[in-house]
mmCIF file of C-alpha atoms and ligand atoms in Angstrom:
data_model
loop_
_atom_site.group_PDB
_atom_site.id
_atom_site.type_symbol
_atom_site.label_atom_id
_atom_site.label_comp_id
_atom_site.label_asym_id
_atom_site.label_seq_id
_atom_site.Cartn_x
_atom_site.Cartn_y
_atom_site.Cartn_z
ATOM 1 C CA UNK S 14 -0.216 37.777 19.464
ATOM 2 C CA UNK S 15 -1.281 41.243 18.534
ATOM 3 C CA UNK S 16 0.338 44.394 20.095
ATOM 4 C CA UNK S 17 -3.074 45.479 21.226
ATOM 5 C CA UNK S 18 -3.646 42.308 23.059
ATOM 6 C CA UNK S 19 0.091 42.431 24.689
ATOM 7 C CA UNK S 20 -0.662 46.126 25.723
ATOM 8 C CA UNK S 21 -3.738 44.900 27.573
ATOM 9 C CA UNK S 22 -1.956 42.618 29.609
ATOM 10 C CA UNK S 23 1.192 44.743 30.371
ATOM 11 C CA UNK S 24 1.254 45.912 33.929
ATOM 12 C CA UNK S 25 1.502 49.743 34.583
ATOM 13 C CA UNK S 26 5.244 50.982 35.101
ATOM 14 C CA UNK S 27 4.693 51.496 38.861
ATOM 15 C CA UNK S 28 3.695 47.776 39.321
ATOM 16 C CA UNK S 29 5.644 45.643 41.920
ATOM 17 C CA UNK S 30 5.987 42.368 40.171
ATOM 18 C CA UNK S 31 6.834 40.147 43.253
ATOM 19 C CA UNK S 32 3.401 40.896 44.881
ATOM 20 C CA UNK S 33 1.455 39.129 42.319
ATOM 21 C CA UNK S 34 3.960 36.601 41.189
ATOM 22 C CA UNK S 35 3.001 32.882 41.301
ATOM 23 C CA UNK S 36 4.977 31.104 43.768
ATOM 24 C CA UNK S 37 7.256 28.609 41.941
ATOM 25 C CA UNK S 38 10.242 27.489 44.014
ATOM 26 C CA UNK S 39 13.379 26.081 42.392
ATOM 27 C CA UNK S 40 14.558 26.620 38.862
ATOM 28 C CA UNK S 41 11.906 27.801 36.332
ATOM 29 C CA UNK S 42 9.941 25.709 34.057
ATOM 30 C CA UNK S 43 11.460 27.560 31.288
ATOM 31 C CA UNK S 44 15.080 27.006 32.413
ATOM 32 C CA UNK S 45 14.506 23.420 33.335
ATOM 33 C CA UNK S 46 13.494 22.573 29.621
ATOM 34 C CA UNK S 47 15.819 24.780 27.761
ATOM 35 C CA UNK S 48 13.324 27.423 26.820
ATOM 36 C CA UNK S 49 11.165 24.643 25.042
ATOM 37 C CA UNK S 50 7.550 23.403 25.889
ATOM 38 C CA UNK S 51 7.231 20.811 28.211
ATOM 39 C CA UNK S 52 4.622 19.092 30.538
ATOM 40 C CA UNK S 53 3.600 20.820 33.624
ATOM 41 C CA UNK S 54 5.436 19.348 36.442
ATOM 42 C CA UNK S 55 3.051 18.425 39.573
ATOM 43 C CA UNK S 56 5.147 20.276 41.952
ATOM 44 C CA UNK S 57 4.361 23.337 39.799
ATOM 45 C CA UNK S 58 0.533 22.750 40.187
ATOM 46 C CA UNK S 59 0.612 22.146 43.775
ATOM 47 C CA UNK S 60 2.401 25.504 44.281
ATOM 48 C CA UNK S 61 0.243 27.542 41.995
ATOM 49 C CA UNK S 62 -1.451 30.266 43.931
ATOM 50 C CA UNK S 63 -2.077 33.862 43.407
ATOM 51 C CA UNK S 64 -3.202 36.906 44.848
ATOM 52 C CA UNK S 65 -5.898 39.120 43.500
ATOM 53 C CA UNK S 66 -6.423 42.804 42.998
ATOM 54 C CA UNK S 67 -4.234 45.822 42.528
ATOM 55 C CA UNK S 68 -4.733 49.560 41.852
ATOM 56 C CA UNK S 69 -5.570 50.543 38.260
ATOM 57 C CA UNK S 70 -7.074 47.269 37.091
ATOM 58 C CA UNK S 71 -10.689 46.480 37.275
ATOM 59 C CA UNK S 72 -11.731 44.973 40.662
ATOM 60 C CA UNK S 73 -13.088 41.797 39.207
ATOM 61 C CA UNK S 74 -9.795 40.845 37.740
ATOM 62 C CA UNK S 75 -6.598 39.602 38.987
ATOM 63 C CA UNK S 76 -3.186 39.293 37.335
ATOM 64 C CA UNK S 77 -1.168 36.183 37.490
ATOM 65 C CA UNK S 78 2.186 35.021 36.618
ATOM 66 C CA UNK S 79 3.430 31.611 35.893
ATOM 67 C CA UNK S 80 5.106 29.785 33.148
ATOM 68 C CA UNK S 81 3.060 27.556 31.325
ATOM 69 C CA UNK S 82 3.563 25.747 28.052
ATOM 70 C CA UNK S 83 1.284 27.104 25.360
ATOM 71 C CA UNK S 84 0.892 24.862 22.612
ATOM 72 C CA UNK S 85 -1.675 26.272 19.970
ATOM 73 C CA UNK S 86 -2.125 29.880 20.085
ATOM 74 C CA UNK S 87 -4.795 30.602 22.531
ATOM 75 C CA UNK S 88 -6.878 27.355 21.578
ATOM 76 C CA UNK S 89 -5.122 25.105 24.161
ATOM 77 C CA UNK S 90 -4.294 27.747 26.768
ATOM 78 C CA UNK S 91 -6.356 27.331 29.795
ATOM 79 C CA UNK S 92 -5.764 31.217 30.558
ATOM 80 C CA UNK S 93 -7.061 32.869 27.346
ATOM 81 C CA UNK S 94 -5.221 35.832 26.112
ATOM 82 C CA UNK S 95 -2.026 36.776 27.718
ATOM 83 C CA UNK S 96 1.701 37.424 27.385
ATOM 84 C CA UNK S 97 3.093 34.566 25.371
ATOM 85 C CA UNK S 98 7.026 34.150 24.783
ATOM 86 C CA UNK S 99 8.720 31.072 22.959
ATOM 87 C CA UNK S 100 5.626 29.049 23.422
ATOM 88 C CA UNK S 101 5.269 29.733 27.224
ATOM 89 C CA UNK S 102 2.240 31.555 28.606
ATOM 90 C CA UNK S 103 3.909 34.162 31.074
ATOM 91 C CA UNK S 104 1.265 36.553 32.326
ATOM 92 C CA UNK S 105 -2.326 37.111 32.018
ATOM 93 C CA UNK S 106 -5.532 38.747 33.525
ATOM 94 C CA UNK S 107 -8.358 36.657 34.848
ATOM 95 C CA UNK S 108 -11.844 37.056 35.901
ATOM 96 C CA UNK S 109 -11.724 36.739 39.856
ATOM 97 C CA UNK S 110 -14.950 34.924 39.867
ATOM 98 C CA UNK S 111 -14.146 31.603 41.980
ATOM 99 C CA UNK S 112 -10.736 33.041 43.121
ATOM 100 C CA UNK S 113 -7.318 31.389 43.293
ATOM 101 C CA UNK S 114 -8.655 28.090 43.968
ATOM 102 C CA UNK S 115 -10.656 28.102 40.835
ATOM 103 C CA UNK S 116 -7.608 29.086 38.863
ATOM 104 C CA UNK S 117 -5.482 26.105 40.480
ATOM 105 C CA UNK S 118 -8.308 23.800 39.537
ATOM 106 C CA UNK S 119 -8.332 25.114 35.939
ATOM 107 C CA UNK S 120 -4.572 24.273 35.767
ATOM 108 C CA UNK S 121 -5.291 20.904 36.972
ATOM 109 C CA UNK S 122 -8.107 20.099 34.762
ATOM 110 C CA UNK S 123 -6.058 21.377 31.691
ATOM 111 C CA UNK S 124 -2.981 19.175 32.880
ATOM 112 C CA UNK S 125 -5.507 16.156 33.071
ATOM 113 C CA UNK S 126 -6.777 16.935 29.583
ATOM 114 C CA UNK S 127 -3.213 17.229 27.934
ATOM 115 C CA UNK S 128 -1.097 14.993 29.637
ATOM 116 C CA UNK S 129 -3.251 12.331 31.459
ATOM 117 C CA UNK S 130 -6.744 10.487 31.562
ATOM 118 C CA UNK S 131 -5.580 8.445 28.467
ATOM 119 C CA UNK S 132 -2.974 5.667 27.669
ATOM 120 C CA UNK S 133 -1.577 8.122 25.052
ATOM 121 C CA UNK S 134 0.881 9.934 27.475
ATOM 122 C CA UNK S 135 4.305 9.689 25.619
ATOM 123 C CA UNK S 136 5.820 13.106 25.294
ATOM 124 C CA UNK S 137 7.291 13.698 21.631
ATOM 125 C CA UNK S 138 9.831 15.803 19.726
ATOM 126 C CA UNK S 139 10.017 17.859 16.247
ATOM 127 C CA UNK S 140 13.111 18.240 14.340
ATOM 128 C CA UNK S 141 13.643 21.782 15.795
ATOM 129 C CA UNK S 142 13.766 20.226 19.446
ATOM 130 C CA UNK S 143 10.471 21.330 20.336
ATOM 131 C CA UNK S 144 8.486 19.115 22.817
ATOM 132 C CA UNK S 145 4.838 17.984 22.909
ATOM 133 C CA UNK S 146 3.083 16.728 25.876
ATOM 134 C CA UNK S 147 0.968 14.511 23.807
ATOM 135 C CA UNK S 148 0.533 13.495 20.251
ATOM 136 C CA UNK S 149 -3.058 14.827 19.833
ATOM 137 C CA UNK S 150 -1.340 18.516 20.673
ATOM 138 C CA UNK S 151 1.457 17.604 18.058
ATOM 139 C CA UNK S 152 -1.281 17.003 15.115
ATOM 140 C CA UNK S 153 -3.211 19.756 16.191
ATOM 141 C CA UNK S 154 -0.245 22.108 15.714
ATOM 142 C CA UNK S 155 1.069 20.346 12.334
ATOM 143 C CA UNK S 156 -2.271 19.473 10.576
ATOM 144 C CA UNK S 157 -5.190 20.975 12.595
ATOM 145 C CA UNK S 158 -8.178 21.267 10.036
ATOM 146 C CA UNK S 159 -8.674 19.962 6.699
ATOM 147 C CA UNK S 160 -6.566 22.499 5.001
ATOM 148 C CA UNK S 161 -3.689 21.822 7.377
ATOM 149 C CA UNK S 162 -3.988 18.164 6.658
ATOM 150 C CA UNK S 163 -3.693 18.755 2.988
ATOM 151 C CA UNK S 164 -0.753 20.925 3.379
ATOM 152 C CA UNK S 165 0.848 18.055 5.557
ATOM 153 C CA UNK S 166 0.433 15.579 2.771
ATOM 154 C CA UNK S 167 1.636 18.144 -0.033
ATOM 155 C CA UNK S 168 4.644 18.703 1.894
ATOM 156 C CA UNK S 169 5.339 14.875 2.085
ATOM 157 C CA UNK S 170 4.933 14.365 -1.570
ATOM 158 C CA UNK S 171 7.147 17.405 -2.499
ATOM 159 C CA UNK S 172 9.647 16.349 -0.367
ATOM 160 C CA UNK S 173 9.990 12.876 -2.146
ATOM 161 C CA UNK S 174 9.600 14.571 -5.708
ATOM 162 C CA UNK S 175 12.702 16.385 -5.173
ATOM 163 C CA UNK S 176 14.644 13.171 -4.184
ATOM 164 C CA UNK S 177 16.641 11.135 -6.814
ATOM 165 C CA UNK S 178 14.386 8.205 -8.242
ATOM 166 C CA UNK S 179 16.694 5.256 -7.010
ATOM 167 C CA UNK S 180 17.458 2.959 -4.293
ATOM 168 C CA UNK S 181 19.944 5.343 -2.585
ATOM 169 C CA UNK S 182 17.235 8.249 -3.081
ATOM 170 C CA UNK S 183 14.574 6.255 -1.318
ATOM 171 C CA UNK S 184 16.889 5.160 1.607
ATOM 172 C CA UNK S 185 18.034 8.561 2.060
ATOM 173 C CA UNK S 186 21.528 8.064 1.306
ATOM 174 C CA UNK S 187 21.684 4.572 2.777
ATOM 175 C CA UNK S 188 21.293 2.357 -0.334
ATOM 176 C CA UNK S 189 23.773 0.006 1.166
ATOM 177 C CA UNK S 190 21.563 -1.306 3.747
ATOM 178 C CA UNK S 191 18.898 -2.680 1.304
ATOM 179 C CA UNK S 192 20.476 -6.013 0.829
ATOM 180 C CA UNK S 193 20.487 -6.530 4.639
ATOM 181 C CA UNK S 194 17.011 -5.257 4.769
ATOM 182 C CA UNK S 195 15.818 -7.593 2.410
ATOM 183 C CA UNK S 196 17.431 -10.411 4.095
ATOM 184 C CA UNK S 197 15.615 -9.952 7.582
ATOM 185 C CA UNK S 198 12.346 -9.144 5.609
ATOM 186 C CA UNK S 199 12.720 -12.528 3.694
ATOM 187 C CA UNK S 200 13.461 -14.322 6.944
ATOM 188 C CA UNK S 201 10.273 -12.614 8.699
ATOM 189 C CA UNK S 202 8.142 -13.205 5.777
ATOM 190 C CA UNK S 203 9.007 -16.951 5.629
ATOM 191 C CA UNK S 204 8.417 -17.127 9.208
ATOM 192 C CA UNK S 205 4.692 -15.587 8.946
ATOM 193 C CA UNK S 206 4.117 -18.049 6.032
ATOM 194 C CA UNK S 207 5.217 -20.932 8.033
ATOM 195 C CA UNK S 208 2.253 -20.815 10.526
ATOM 196 C CA UNK S 209 -0.252 -18.610 8.498
ATOM 197 C CA UNK S 210 -0.073 -19.727 4.865
ATOM 198 C CA UNK S 211 1.802 -22.867 5.180
ATOM 199 C CA UNK S 212 1.331 -24.000 1.591
ATOM 200 C CA UNK S 213 2.167 -20.519 0.396
ATOM 201 C CA UNK S 214 5.008 -21.843 -2.087
ATOM 202 C CA UNK S 215 2.337 -23.902 -4.153
ATOM 203 C CA UNK S 216 -0.214 -20.878 -4.185
ATOM 204 C CA UNK S 217 -0.694 -18.161 -6.359
ATOM 205 C CA UNK S 218 -0.575 -15.402 -3.812
ATOM 206 C CA UNK S 219 -1.024 -11.643 -4.414
ATOM 207 C CA UNK S 220 0.466 -8.784 -2.400
ATOM 208 C CA UNK S 221 0.393 -5.238 -2.250
ATOM 209 C CA UNK S 222 3.301 -2.787 -1.942
ATOM 210 C CA UNK S 223 2.598 0.297 0.014
ATOM 211 C CA UNK S 224 4.431 3.428 -0.633
ATOM 212 C CA UNK S 225 6.752 1.128 -3.152
ATOM 213 C CA UNK S 226 9.169 4.028 -3.925
ATOM 214 C CA UNK S 227 10.960 2.741 -6.849
ATOM 215 C CA UNK S 228 9.997 -0.871 -6.542
ATOM 216 C CA UNK S 229 12.830 -1.972 -4.092
ATOM 217 C CA UNK S 230 10.786 -4.218 -1.747
ATOM 218 C CA UNK S 231 8.495 -5.817 -4.866
ATOM 219 C CA UNK S 232 12.130 -6.266 -7.127
ATOM 220 C CA UNK S 233 14.287 -7.771 -4.412
ATOM 221 C CA UNK S 234 11.526 -9.632 -2.029
ATOM 222 C CA UNK S 235 8.141 -10.034 -3.090
ATOM 223 C CA UNK S 236 8.834 -11.472 -6.822
ATOM 224 C CA UNK S 237 9.947 -14.484 -5.169
ATOM 225 C CA UNK S 238 6.913 -15.340 -3.115
ATOM 226 C CA UNK S 239 4.038 -13.777 -4.961
ATOM 227 C CA UNK S 240 2.186 -14.469 -8.134
ATOM 228 C CA UNK S 241 0.896 -10.893 -8.509
ATOM 229 C CA UNK S 242 2.058 -7.652 -6.963
ATOM 230 C CA UNK S 243 0.292 -4.268 -6.774
ATOM 231 C CA UNK S 244 2.297 -1.048 -6.099
ATOM 232 C CA UNK S 245 0.880 2.017 -4.580
ATOM 233 C CA UNK S 246 3.006 5.256 -4.967
ATOM 234 C CA UNK S 247 2.079 8.763 -4.735
ATOM 235 C CA UNK S 248 5.306 10.116 -6.622
ATOM 236 C CA UNK S 249 5.017 9.837 -10.316
ATOM 237 C CA UNK S 250 8.719 9.685 -11.043
ATOM 238 C CA UNK S 251 9.346 6.712 -8.674
ATOM 239 C CA UNK S 252 6.551 4.922 -10.081
ATOM 240 C CA UNK S 253 8.066 5.375 -13.633
ATOM 241 C CA UNK S 254 11.292 3.788 -12.487
ATOM 242 C CA UNK S 255 9.654 0.922 -10.538
ATOM 243 C CA UNK S 256 7.780 0.405 -13.938
ATOM 244 C CA UNK S 257 11.133 -0.002 -15.905
ATOM 245 C CA UNK S 258 12.568 -1.968 -13.017
ATOM 246 C CA UNK S 259 9.973 -4.438 -13.081
ATOM 247 C CA UNK S 260 9.343 -4.727 -16.712
ATOM 248 C CA UNK S 261 11.565 -7.637 -17.157
ATOM 249 C CA UNK S 262 11.137 -11.147 -17.752
ATOM 250 C CA UNK S 263 10.285 -12.688 -14.368
ATOM 251 C CA UNK S 264 12.502 -15.611 -15.062
ATOM 252 C CA UNK S 265 13.506 -17.395 -11.827
ATOM 253 C CA UNK S 266 10.982 -15.477 -9.885
ATOM 254 C CA UNK S 267 7.177 -16.491 -9.215
ATOM 255 C CA UNK S 268 5.881 -12.995 -10.265
ATOM 256 C CA UNK S 269 3.465 -13.098 -13.438
ATOM 257 C CA UNK S 270 1.869 -9.913 -12.945
ATOM 258 C CA UNK S 271 2.470 -6.204 -11.578
ATOM 259 C CA UNK S 272 0.153 -3.266 -11.352
ATOM 260 C CA UNK S 273 0.737 0.150 -10.561
ATOM 261 C CA UNK S 274 -1.301 2.773 -8.792
ATOM 262 C CA UNK S 275 -0.396 6.218 -8.737
ATOM 263 C CA UNK S 276 -2.111 7.129 -5.356
ATOM 264 C CA UNK S 277 -1.399 7.833 -1.577
ATOM 265 C CA UNK S 278 -1.996 5.559 1.243
ATOM 266 C CA UNK S 279 -4.670 7.916 2.767
ATOM 267 C CA UNK S 280 -6.730 7.732 -0.277
ATOM 268 C CA UNK S 281 -6.028 4.211 -1.677
ATOM 269 C CA UNK S 282 -8.836 1.898 -1.180
ATOM 270 C CA UNK S 283 -7.625 -1.783 -1.343
ATOM 271 C CA UNK S 284 -9.923 -3.964 -3.721
ATOM 272 C CA UNK S 285 -11.964 -6.219 -1.389
ATOM 273 C CA UNK S 286 -10.554 -9.466 -0.370
ATOM 274 C CA UNK S 287 -7.731 -9.307 -3.108
ATOM 275 C CA UNK S 288 -4.346 -9.561 -1.002
ATOM 276 C CA UNK S 289 -2.614 -12.523 0.988
ATOM 277 C CA UNK S 290 -0.120 -9.914 2.390
ATOM 278 C CA UNK S 291 -0.184 -6.029 2.407
ATOM 279 C CA UNK S 292 3.587 -4.863 2.712
ATOM 280 C CA UNK S 293 3.988 -1.522 4.430
ATOM 281 C CA UNK S 294 7.499 -0.228 4.836
ATOM 282 C CA UNK S 295 8.922 3.175 5.570
ATOM 283 C CA UNK S 296 5.909 5.109 4.449
ATOM 284 C CA UNK S 297 3.233 4.970 7.136
ATOM 285 C CA UNK S 298 5.226 7.806 9.052
ATOM 286 C CA UNK S 299 3.692 10.191 6.435
ATOM 287 C CA UNK S 300 0.281 9.580 7.431
ATOM 288 C CA UNK S 301 -1.800 10.922 10.247
ATOM 289 C CA UNK S 302 -3.072 8.784 13.484
ATOM 290 C CA UNK S 303 -6.570 9.113 11.961
ATOM 291 C CA UNK S 304 -5.534 8.107 8.557
ATOM 292 C CA UNK S 305 -3.251 5.141 9.735
ATOM 293 C CA UNK S 306 -6.169 3.797 11.288
ATOM 294 C CA UNK S 307 -8.688 4.240 8.598
ATOM 295 C CA UNK S 308 -6.008 2.736 6.340
ATOM 296 C CA UNK S 309 -5.890 -0.311 8.673
ATOM 297 C CA UNK S 310 -9.507 -0.696 8.534
ATOM 298 C CA UNK S 311 -9.627 -0.619 4.711
ATOM 299 C CA UNK S 312 -6.579 -2.900 4.468
ATOM 300 C CA UNK S 313 -8.387 -5.376 6.550
ATOM 301 C CA UNK S 314 -11.179 -5.482 4.146
ATOM 302 C CA UNK S 315 -8.549 -5.834 1.356
ATOM 303 C CA UNK S 316 -7.167 -9.048 2.965
ATOM 304 C CA UNK S 317 -8.216 -12.623 1.885
ATOM 305 C CA UNK S 318 -9.204 -14.760 4.724
ATOM 306 C CA UNK S 319 -6.218 -15.806 6.329
ATOM 307 C CA UNK S 320 -4.130 -13.005 4.880
ATOM 308 C CA UNK S 321 -1.916 -10.478 6.906
ATOM 309 C CA UNK S 322 -0.165 -7.158 7.001
ATOM 310 C CA UNK S 323 3.508 -6.656 7.454
ATOM 311 C CA UNK S 324 4.400 -3.332 8.632
ATOM 312 C CA UNK S 325 8.221 -2.519 8.760
ATOM 313 C CA UNK S 326 9.207 0.836 10.107
ATOM 314 C CA UNK S 327 11.528 3.079 12.122
ATOM 315 C CA UNK S 328 10.865 3.101 15.782
ATOM 316 C CA UNK S 329 11.243 5.971 18.341
ATOM 317 C CA UNK S 330 12.814 5.029 21.641
ATOM 318 C CA UNK S 331 9.654 6.712 23.405
ATOM 319 C CA UNK S 332 6.960 9.016 22.162
ATOM 320 C CA UNK S 333 7.360 10.265 18.604
ATOM 321 C CA UNK S 334 10.015 12.306 16.519
ATOM 322 C CA UNK S 335 8.161 14.693 13.823
ATOM 323 C CA UNK S 336 10.514 15.615 10.925
ATOM 324 C CA UNK S 337 9.498 18.738 9.652
ATOM 325 C CA UNK S 338 11.233 18.359 6.437
ATOM 326 C CA UNK S 339 9.602 15.604 4.939
ATOM 327 C CA UNK S 340 6.374 15.749 6.995
ATOM 328 C CA UNK S 341 6.575 12.410 8.659
ATOM 329 C CA UNK S 342 6.467 11.175 12.236
ATOM 330 C CA UNK S 343 8.499 8.349 13.585
ATOM 331 C CA UNK S 344 6.464 6.618 16.335
ATOM 332 C CA UNK S 345 7.598 4.446 19.268
ATOM 333 C CA UNK S 346 6.397 0.621 19.595
ATOM 334 C CA UNK S 347 3.859 1.633 22.083
ATOM 335 C CA UNK S 348 2.442 4.274 20.049
ATOM 336 C CA UNK S 349 2.202 1.673 16.990
ATOM 337 C CA UNK S 350 0.508 -0.685 19.247
ATOM 338 C CA UNK S 351 -2.009 1.855 20.152
ATOM 339 C CA UNK S 352 -2.628 2.452 16.413
ATOM 340 C CA UNK S 353 -3.011 -1.450 15.713
ATOM 341 C CA UNK S 354 -5.328 -1.832 18.453
ATOM 342 C CA UNK S 355 -7.512 1.090 17.195
ATOM 343 C CA UNK S 356 -7.550 -0.492 13.659
ATOM 344 C CA UNK S 357 -8.504 -3.858 15.213
ATOM 345 C CA UNK S 358 -5.208 -5.511 14.284
ATOM 346 C CA UNK S 359 -3.188 -8.015 16.394
ATOM 347 C CA UNK S 360 0.382 -8.554 16.495
ATOM 348 C CA UNK S 361 1.060 -12.241 15.645
ATOM 349 C CA UNK S 362 4.687 -11.740 15.241
ATOM 350 C CA UNK S 363 7.327 -8.937 16.078
ATOM 351 C CA UNK S 364 11.115 -8.819 15.320
ATOM 352 C CA UNK S 365 13.883 -6.267 15.118
ATOM 353 C CA UNK S 366 16.139 -5.825 11.970
ATOM 354 C CA UNK S 367 19.523 -6.717 12.740
ATOM 355 C CA UNK S 368 22.799 -5.617 11.622
ATOM 356 C CA UNK S 369 21.787 -1.845 10.638
ATOM 357 C CA UNK S 370 24.368 1.212 11.062
ATOM 358 C CA UNK S 371 23.921 2.398 14.763
ATOM 359 C CA UNK S 372 23.159 5.837 14.023
ATOM 360 C CA UNK S 373 19.793 4.737 12.351
ATOM 361 C CA UNK S 374 16.346 4.326 14.076
ATOM 362 C CA UNK S 375 15.789 0.892 15.177
ATOM 363 C CA UNK S 376 13.649 -0.914 12.583
ATOM 364 C CA UNK S 377 10.831 -3.217 13.829
ATOM 365 C CA UNK S 378 8.745 -5.682 11.880
ATOM 366 C CA UNK S 379 5.274 -6.553 12.877
ATOM 367 C CA UNK S 380 2.804 -9.098 11.388
ATOM 368 C CA UNK S 381 -0.722 -8.100 12.025
ATOM 369 C CA UNK S 382 -3.655 -10.109 11.644
ATOM 370 C CA UNK S 383 -7.347 -9.466 11.620
ATOM 371 C CA UNK S 384 -7.958 -12.034 14.318
ATOM 372 C CA UNK S 385 -6.383 -12.860 17.477
ATOM 373 C CA UNK S 386 -4.343 -16.049 16.890
ATOM 374 C CA UNK S 387 -2.662 -18.031 19.494
ATOM 375 C CA UNK S 388 0.728 -18.808 18.908
ATOM 376 C CA UNK S 389 1.614 -22.841 18.785
ATOM 377 C CA UNK S 390 3.414 -23.642 21.815
ATOM 378 C CA UNK S 391 6.971 -25.335 20.707
ATOM 379 C CA UNK S 392 6.692 -29.009 21.789
ATOM 380 C CA UNK S 393 10.077 -30.499 23.737
ATOM 381 C CA UNK S 394 10.917 -33.625 22.053
ATOM 382 C CA UNK S 395 11.111 -35.985 24.952
ATOM 383 C CA UNK S 396 14.712 -36.796 26.028
ATOM 384 C CA UNK S 397 16.429 -34.718 23.443
ATOM 385 C CA UNK S 398 18.060 -32.172 25.430
ATOM 386 C CA UNK S 399 19.030 -34.655 28.179
ATOM 387 C CA UNK S 400 20.858 -36.614 25.444
ATOM 388 C CA UNK S 401 22.807 -34.012 23.876
ATOM 389 C CA UNK S 402 26.209 -33.829 25.113
ATOM 390 C CA UNK S 403 27.459 -30.503 26.156
ATOM 391 C CA UNK S 404 30.352 -28.909 24.066
ATOM 392 C CA UNK S 405 33.520 -27.671 25.893
ATOM 393 C CA UNK S 406 35.020 -24.799 23.953
HETATM 394 N N1 SAH V 505 8.894 1.481 0.766
HETATM 395 C C1 SAH V 505 9.954 1.936 -0.104
HETATM 396 C C2 SAH V 505 10.186 3.320 -0.184
HETATM 397 C C3 SAH V 505 10.542 3.984 1.130
HETATM 398 S S1 SAH V 505 10.568 5.629 0.857
HETATM 399 C C4 SAH V 505 11.168 1.105 0.116
HETATM 400 O O1 SAH V 505 11.352 0.684 1.241
HETATM 401 O O2 SAH V 505 12.166 1.200 -0.581
HETATM 402 C C5 SAH V 505 9.126 6.407 1.225
HETATM 403 C C6 SAH V 505 8.041 6.319 0.170
HETATM 404 O O3 SAH V 505 7.116 6.551 0.804
HETATM 405 C C7 SAH V 505 8.415 7.184 -0.940
HETATM 406 O O4 SAH V 505 8.214 6.445 -2.077
HETATM 407 C C8 SAH V 505 7.243 8.271 -0.762
HETATM 408 O O5 SAH V 505 7.002 8.736 -2.093
HETATM 409 C C9 SAH V 505 6.188 7.386 -0.274
HETATM 410 N N2 SAH V 505 5.060 8.278 0.450
HETATM 411 C C10 SAH V 505 5.250 9.561 0.980
HETATM 412 N N3 SAH V 505 3.984 9.871 1.386
HETATM 413 C C11 SAH V 505 3.257 8.767 1.126
HETATM 414 C C12 SAH V 505 1.736 8.625 1.336
HETATM 415 N N4 SAH V 505 0.968 9.700 1.751
HETATM 416 N N5 SAH V 505 1.187 7.567 0.887
HETATM 417 C C13 SAH V 505 1.871 6.631 0.397
HETATM 418 N N6 SAH V 505 3.108 6.873 0.133
HETATM 419 C C14 SAH V 505 3.918 7.854 0.661
#
């Protein structure tokens, strides 16, 4: 905020603060949220009143005091210019037209716009501990316009370009979990095949490995189930290592051919009708919501009839957690399900990764289909349960 704008809303020295202060009983909004931005509590809105007019100020203006989180300069601030400290709007001048009730209405409207009126209400955090009342606010701040979006993606790729091109590197120093990860992925994939592509074993299937890194998923999982795999990865040195790793005689595997695409997911257009399975693991967090949904739409076209998508990803307990260092967002289950819906995808199967270190995010696997498929009901074999003797341990 410019110093001129600050001066404009500073009260004269003889000004008696209390008279104009908005009543807000109890601990201040700022104190309660440890100085961070936070949603506006209902109680605050109900208590919001203000008195107008005071000597030295134009008659049509009144001054107000409150603590209201400001998310993005003055753009998302309902009060126009004023004194903003630590992301909280503290004091401003306002045209008196409409009076205090109009002002209270503006607060309510803004709150509705930011926090309510949609299914997307979950609050989120960034790695500095700042909170965001909605995901829209977070994206507005971190990407904003086209330039901001480009910067976001450049940051992500720059982060990975500085990481060692190895399994340990792509797993953030947790190379040791790769075996466990592949084990559960394999189980999940086999389960999906069982009902979606029952004759998968005898078919020459094709898969796409998205954000493939050094080819870990392809080398340890996909080679055993697919005849051909395409890898798409934006970091050149990862792709080079993947090429070396996968340039072997595929004896004992099903794989006959691999193709490498040096590209980012937000730009990649899967060839139409090419894939039986599109595998997306630990990379979708780099994409903005809009690009995730657009990618889902393109991915759907890239699937063969009956094909499916597997998304395996870290899951936040609620809302989202933005990592400023690598420009990525960890989304909640609810958040993902909303994006699936927007992309026209249905969750056919859903499992949680087991036996990962406790300090890590939960990891979920989703099998996504383009059509809603009813799951087959398990039929009880008559009399089986009744005839099974109980075991006394
Ligand atoms: N899926 C791999 C690698 C995970 S590490 C595995 O499970 O082993 C995350 C990967 O996402 C990195 O290889 C990184 O380069 C890639 N990535 C980063 N931004 C991306 C983007 N916009 N599109 C596609 N991949 C991206």
